[in-house]
Amino acid sequence: DDFLNAPSETQLTPTDLPEGITAFDGIAETMYFEPWFAFNDKFLIAVGDMYAGNIYSVDGAYQQFRDAQVTSQNPILTEGYVSLFSVIDQANNLMSLVEERKDELPEDDYNSLIGIGKFMRANAYFYLVRAFGAVPIVDGINTEPQPKRNLVADVYKFIKLDLEFAAENLPDFAAKRGFVTKEVAKGILAKVHLTLGEYAECANLTEQIIGGQYSLIQQFGDLFNSPENNNSAESMFALQWISIATVWGTQNTNQAYIVPFGSGITGGQDGWGVYLPSISLQEEYEEDDNRKKATIMEDGDFYPELLSSEGGFTYEKTLSATAANFRKYIVGSAAERSDVFFMKTSQNTIILRYADVLLMHAEAKLAGGSSTSDPSALNAYNEVRMRAGLPTKTVLTREELFKERRAEFALEGQYFFDLKRRGINEAISVISQQEVGFYSDVDRTELVSIKITPSANYFELPIPQSAIDTNPSLLEQPVPYNFN
Amino acid sequence: MYFFKTVLTLFILTFANVIYAQSVEGRVVQDGSPIPGVNVLIEGTSLGTTTDAEGFFKLNDVSQDAVLVFTFVGLKTLRVPAKFGAPMNVTMKDDAETLKEVVVIGFGTQRREDLTGAISSVTAEEIQDQPFTSIDQALVGQAAGVNVTQNSGTPGGGISVQIRGITSINGNEPLYVIDGTPVFPDRNNESFSFGLFGGGDGQTRNSALAGLNISDIESIDILKDASATAIYGANGANGVVLITTKKGSRGKAKIAYEAYAGVQENINFVDVLDLPGYARYQTKLLELNGEPIPFQYQTPELLGSGTDWQREIFRPAPIQSHQLSISGGNDDTRYYTSFGYFDQEGTVINSGFDRLSLRVNVDSKVNSWLKIGNNLSINRSLQRVVRNDDRGGTVMNALRQSPELPVRYSDGSFAGPANNIGSGGNEATNPVALAEINNATTQRTQLLGNIFGEIEFFDGLTFKTELGYDLGFGKIASFAPAFDLGTIVETLNRSYKQQEQSYYWNLKNYLTYKKTFAEKHNLTVLVGQEAQENRYEYLNGFRAGQFLNEDFTNLDVGDTETAENGNGSGRWAMTSYISRAIYGFEDKYTFSASIRADASSNFGPNNRWGYFPSVSGGWTLSNENFLSDLTFVSNLRLRAGYGSVGNQNIPPNRFQTILSLVPSPFGGNSPTIDNLGNPDIKWESLNSFNLGIDAGVLNNRLKLTADYYIKNSSDFLARRINDESNQSAQDFFINTGVIETKGFELTLTSLNFSKSDFFWKTTAIFSTYTNELTRFQGQGQSLLGRVQFDQYTITRTTEGEPVGQFYGYVTDGLFRDAEELAAGPLQEEGTAVGDIRFKDLNNDKVIDGNDQAPIGNAIPDFTYSLVNNFEYKSFALDITLQGSQGNDIYNFTRHYIDGIVPGFGDRYANVTPRALNAFEEGVNEDTNEPRLTLTDPNGNGRISDRFVEDGSYLRIQNVMLSYRVPDRILGNGFFTRARIYASVQNLYTFTNYSGFDPSLGSLDQNVTLNGIDLGRFPVPRISSIGVNLEF
Amino acid sequence: MLIRIKNIAILMVLILTFSSCKEEDVDIKVDAIVSDTGDLLNASYPLSQVRVEGQGLKGLEKITLDDSIDVGFNPAYNSDRAFIFTVPFDMSLGSRFGVQPLTFQTSAGGTFTTDFEILQPLPVINSITPETPLVGNFATVEGEWFFDVSSVTFGGEPIEYNVSSDESLTILIPETATGGADLAITTPGGTLTQFLEVSLGFVIVNISDFDGGGVRQEWFSFGDVAAFDTNVTGGPTGNYAQFSWEGSTENGYNGTSAGGGANFLDENSTDPAEAYIDIDISTNVVGAHVAIQLNAIGGENFAYNFKSEDTEWNTYSIPLSEFRNNYGFGEVVEGSPDPTQVNQINVGIVQSDTPNPTIISFDNLKIKYRN
Ligand SMILES: [Ca+2]
Ligand SMILES: [Ca+2]
């Protein structure tokens, strides 16, 4: 029988791991990147920014997002949906494996592993429910094949339960830089409450985080343009990427789509300028907002850190039909750092950062009102503005808050979800006034105006065709979820 | 009706014969030497004898009008009227044709007339001299129930061989056994995956047989039904192809030189816009977007035709083959040795394949009881591939790149996309430039063969031991240099190398007892054991940086900072017991039963062993007394068989949980779950029933073989279906489902003319089958066939439907005016006049996922071939037609080139003229092409019957004219045989299919991706001339 | 036999004739060269696209301009009736404006030459450094097509200029400029006009010149001032103001003021180092102790106190950053006083440390801010 035992030297089984090491830690680590890959590749920005008018694009699949007319065949939609469910599935796998060996694990390890599983699952669901509305709840234990969709309220309830567990059981401090903690879970939970209009709960959680272990970093741009600054003090939950020439699926691909087409900034064949900052977004920045140059490249902007071997890069508006390109998430070429390859960088994708907690706090204090002069709201809000080099304010209005968020989080996949919190009427009115056109001439002066008026279904993207093909039950009406 | 009348008439006539007996004697020789052991039989009786050591024979009681039949393995069977009085001098000759009479059945041979299973045979003669790269290709149109499609025109590229349809969802390629040694397609047959350098992988699967020299083949026997393949147990489910290489024959040494040279060309081109058309098309898009029309588009009628990229990437490509062989032997030892050289350039630039091969086959009778032998093939092949069968492939790029972009500018430099000129991205940059500058080669060295010893303990009982081996050494080298093509710049030179070794061996020991009792009971019993093992290991590395130039691509020349490497290994093993008994009675009845037990390392202890039994029987009615006088019926035999076989075509070790190591951003590698173990997985099993008839009338001038079969494959190993509850289903295998295949196949051979100077034979082959997934994972779950980074689901394999069913929306014309649009059904928010109206299949006035239906299937209604062989004096003309009827093709390339699906970077891509015929209100309404849009808000490009085309075709597969120099001209000169010929392969294809080639096969041999055209490398036409010389 | 050879010879001659005929008689003809810039024919601007229309143009192999410049082109555009190329212009290759021969050659061996005119484009200004030049100073204009510049005017008046290259020229902003005006550069390609803002230096707010000008007209005195007159005649610049202190310490302070009102400077004038108070002063004795005071800015009273060193009229230009708090007896506070808040300037005498009597004459009180 030895003859028929064919252990491979490459394929490890759980029993092959050295004493004292479980696969769980490794699996838990992969939860920070592997299943999120396709979500990060296009979906996050397409839904979070382009769909809400931050980005102009001429590419068809994207353009459906720009035009707020996304069909269920849209491949970007499919990728995101599948990717998010694979996060859920991986989380469920992790938790069931951990449960199986509960007896062998120290209680703290057990709790924090389950905590990670639930944290990741909740994050995936949070994106799913906000993007698609009702989706099936899959808890890995009781789920039937071909599950039906569950009610939106139940999905939110499920998310909250997961996050409450995580906020209770994750460690206080990260064992490795980038690991999530109790405070991070509270931060995400705060956003869930905020999304649901539960302002007091949100404010309570943000108060617990503010002044704790996380803080703003000085240079706003460092959050996005330098993998060496990954997991800074401001970064609370980030998808962790690593770029390896011969491995696909562990890296951040964003730079490939962002870099101005033909600029040579990546040093490789990528850099397609698929995402162009909409004119509306460009106009959103106040004068002297130091975030702008770190977010958007405009005519004449000089970046010594890009194309460094040629002495730097001066942006020219002719590179873009909207006279500007994005700067966020560009890290450069192999000449600047040795881990840049075709469609590969190691730049983390930040899902939650401290600035968001501050602005969430202000938003919670606003509590749906049109303005506030609550000192803690103002302090939080002004802290963000001061870093941006902008004057502080003594009264905060609703408009100002959302304007601030748009400038702060442009290209971070937040704007659509911010609009969603404002309700459909307000969102439609905001969007329909945004200029998302382009310039038809070389001088970038002749504006071809495009304004998008979304339909009433705007807040719920269609369930991808490909998911329906696999699971026709998704076409049925959502059902309550059995929480027992 | 006519047939039965004729039978009856002749039946009656037979009784009128007169009987009178005498004795006959004589001698049988070949090339002047006596042949011992020739069977001499009085036709129509079981009476006969064999020649002695000096070739003499004697028969008594021979009737006056008797005909003697002389048969000997490897020689042409002779029928000679008995001559009385003087000794008969019988000269027998070599004939490949006669090999058909003995069929290799695995662990032995059997006379064709004793067969009980469904076995097709192909002889060297039928496939010789044709310019095939690999043996599997040569099976096209040669055998009933065997469907061969070339997955790619890449020289040495993949072939789909399906024997009797689809058996498994895990791979349907048959088991190839060469002189007793299996060649598994999982060893060493992947070429470089271009995805490593970015973009899609392209098709990487190659033919496992590409290393073998086709000229060394003596015969191919294809075991089709389970009763025949059961002896191969766990590897027999997809059929078994037994390949026998040439052996020497006794007599004077024969030196043969065979060679051909030819030219290959691409024959079909897909109609895409020329530059004036493209300018008109771009103008429409620009107008849609409100953009100004550039100068060069303003006068399209003055523009040149632009770059015809297809003409640029295809080229006439030479092919040549040379083989020198020496064979011969004496009574005790036979040898065959050959040296071959094959060189083929691909019709797509920078692709090609060459092969050097050496074969040594020797067998020797050491003494009266011991025989030893050796078959050895050493070959080395080098394949150069360009990326294909992918959106980023050279062929697809040639379809998509703009005619506005020149191949080279006037200064001779390669052109690249400029701002808004040409389709950019890494994909369609400049297909010629990319194909030229990137280099990817795969070199394979293979040692394949076996050694054996056979002991005859006493008359009838032999013991054979065979050690087979297949040692492979592969080397992949790929270099992608830095370049600067317009807006697309690559600053890194990248080099990837991989070396791999695989070691396969199998050891077989078996006893055969073969005895005839009382002259009428023929018994063959086999008992044996087999063990096999395969190990492989690879080591690869990557570096980028400043390589000096293309000739210095060794990794050491790259930057150490960028160095990466990889290493992996694996092993599988199997141990088996086999037994078989064949019992024949009076050449009338044959019964065969076999059982094999296999234990494989692929499975866990719970279900490691599989048992594969079979029974079959044959009844030769024509040897029955009640028919024996019906002389015009030369042969009539019924066969029936039932058997069970297995399929172990899955990745190893799926019974246990497997972790894979993923590089972790947190440092080191993170173990992650690659496979969730299922300890209960077991063999896929296939149960099949076969009923066959062999008939020959008028001295076998008209021969017919027909088979009907039912196959039930069940418990196939499938990944648990992906749905929301389980996105990582690739990690979990279960045994599930049943596929039922029913089929019928027919081979009809007619000797139309056989005069002294004119000979005409026709062979017609017809095959049909239906396929249905009768049970699957339950809950209506389906296996989906997806392409293009899994973004498009094209096929659905689900209960009650055939495997690989195309599935999608059904189109219902266009919305031609506002009224029609208002009438619905409701489609998408952006639906407008000029968009495709989809059929509301469930009548709920809304188009959604419920409105999808089966829209086609790649499984043909039937396939057929027609082979005509003419001989006139020294000339011979062979014409092979081959066709397929009723197979649908999902033409996925049209998603990109019809101009209706906007995709990544497609804005400036080229399209077919269909796009210019798009619906425009008030301008062009009499069309079925939907309106042009930039975003396809209606989803006109969704998977629908719009892209399904009829793939039926009839192909003139081969026409060969040859001239054999008559002996009288050769005289006693240097040559003993000389033949020259000219042939055209793939001469013409009659089809309505709009793509390059309707004969598609499966993408990377995946049955759920059958009949999908992704811009494949089309199979070329090959015109060649050749010569065969013997001296 | 002879006949046969003869026939062959004739045939060969025919073939040769025919083929050579073909070479020479390739029917190439150019009808027009159309420019992408409008309705120009046979002429166009550098870097514009032109389409050569005619017959027999297929197989274009080479385009030569001015008998010397090899013109690159995209062969994909080439049809029998047309080809397209971009008009090159590279001084280093010897490009020039004007009518010049354009020659092209096809693969069939035909060549054709026609006249083509490269027109000089209108000059283009890309940048002017400094962006807002100071009057009387030089500025550099970067742009394109500064060939054969014939004049440069500012506000319609010719100004001094120097052409450094076809992409750069230097201009002198006239001293006399009173503000921004149109800068016009004229070349054979035409006149480019672009408005150019100039800097006159300081923003100067005239507070009082005692000749009817200034934003504060009504002066008064307070505290222990003995006499005050705002219309003393005969000063270097017309009338001036004069006040005296004669030893009274009744109030402990004295001064003159025109009172508060609107702030003098705009809200951008925030840097005290860039804000100056200008004043002409003459004292009756050396050592007279003058106090220039700013009232209550940010709750503080600032002042600049100094003693005269002669009795002549002197012009003082005092940066606000030199003012001290506590009426000039405290500290210099960084960033203070805030110039935007200045709306009242008092002139007084430090009673504790000055001769008795002290008479101070002052005129031309201004506040200015450097932009
Ligand atoms: Ca419907
Ligand atoms: Ca005055």
mmCIF file of N, CA and C and ligand atoms in Angstrom, chain B residues 839-848 850-851, ligand 1:
data_model
loop_
_atom_site.group_PDB
_atom_site.id
_atom_site.type_symbol
_atom_site.label_atom_id
_atom_site.label_comp_id
_atom_site.label_asym_id
_atom_site.label_seq_id
_atom_site.Cartn_x
_atom_site.Cartn_y
_atom_site.Cartn_z
ATOM 1 N N LYS B 839 -36.616 36.804 -27.020
ATOM 2 C CA LYS B 839 -37.899 36.119 -26.834
ATOM 3 C C LYS B 839 -38.201 35.986 -25.351
ATOM 4 N N ASP B 840 -39.417 36.346 -25.028
ATOM 5 C CA ASP B 840 -39.882 36.226 -23.652
ATOM 6 C C ASP B 840 -40.406 34.813 -23.469
ATOM 7 N N LEU B 841 -39.514 33.919 -23.154
ATOM 8 C CA LEU B 841 -39.878 32.505 -23.202
ATOM 9 C C LEU B 841 -40.918 32.127 -22.155
ATOM 10 N N ASN B 842 -40.911 32.811 -21.029
ATOM 11 C CA ASN B 842 -41.898 32.438 -20.013
ATOM 12 C C ASN B 842 -43.066 33.423 -19.953
ATOM 13 N N ASN B 843 -43.141 34.270 -20.978
ATOM 14 C CA ASN B 843 -44.299 35.153 -21.128
ATOM 15 C C ASN B 843 -44.622 35.995 -19.902
ATOM 16 N N ASP B 844 -43.596 36.505 -19.247
ATOM 17 C CA ASP B 844 -43.904 37.397 -18.127
ATOM 18 C C ASP B 844 -43.594 38.841 -18.483
ATOM 19 N N LYS B 845 -43.400 39.088 -19.768
ATOM 20 C CA LYS B 845 -43.204 40.448 -20.306
ATOM 21 C C LYS B 845 -41.870 41.076 -19.881
ATOM 22 N N VAL B 846 -41.076 40.319 -19.191
ATOM 23 C CA VAL B 846 -39.777 40.840 -18.757
ATOM 24 C C VAL B 846 -38.716 39.867 -19.246
ATOM 25 N N ILE B 847 -37.636 40.421 -19.758
ATOM 26 C CA ILE B 847 -36.543 39.550 -20.169
ATOM 27 C C ILE B 847 -35.556 39.441 -19.016
ATOM 28 N N ASP B 848 -35.442 38.238 -18.508
ATOM 29 C CA ASP B 848 -34.430 38.009 -17.479
ATOM 30 C C ASP B 848 -33.870 36.601 -17.645
ATOM 31 N N ASN B 850 -34.648 33.876 -16.761
ATOM 32 C CA ASN B 850 -35.590 32.794 -17.043
ATOM 33 C C ASN B 850 -35.868 32.621 -18.522
ATOM 34 N N ASP B 851 -35.416 33.571 -19.302
ATOM 35 C CA ASP B 851 -35.707 33.494 -20.724
ATOM 36 C C ASP B 851 -34.559 32.890 -21.510
HETATM 37 CA CA CA D 1 -39.535 36.481 -19.278
#
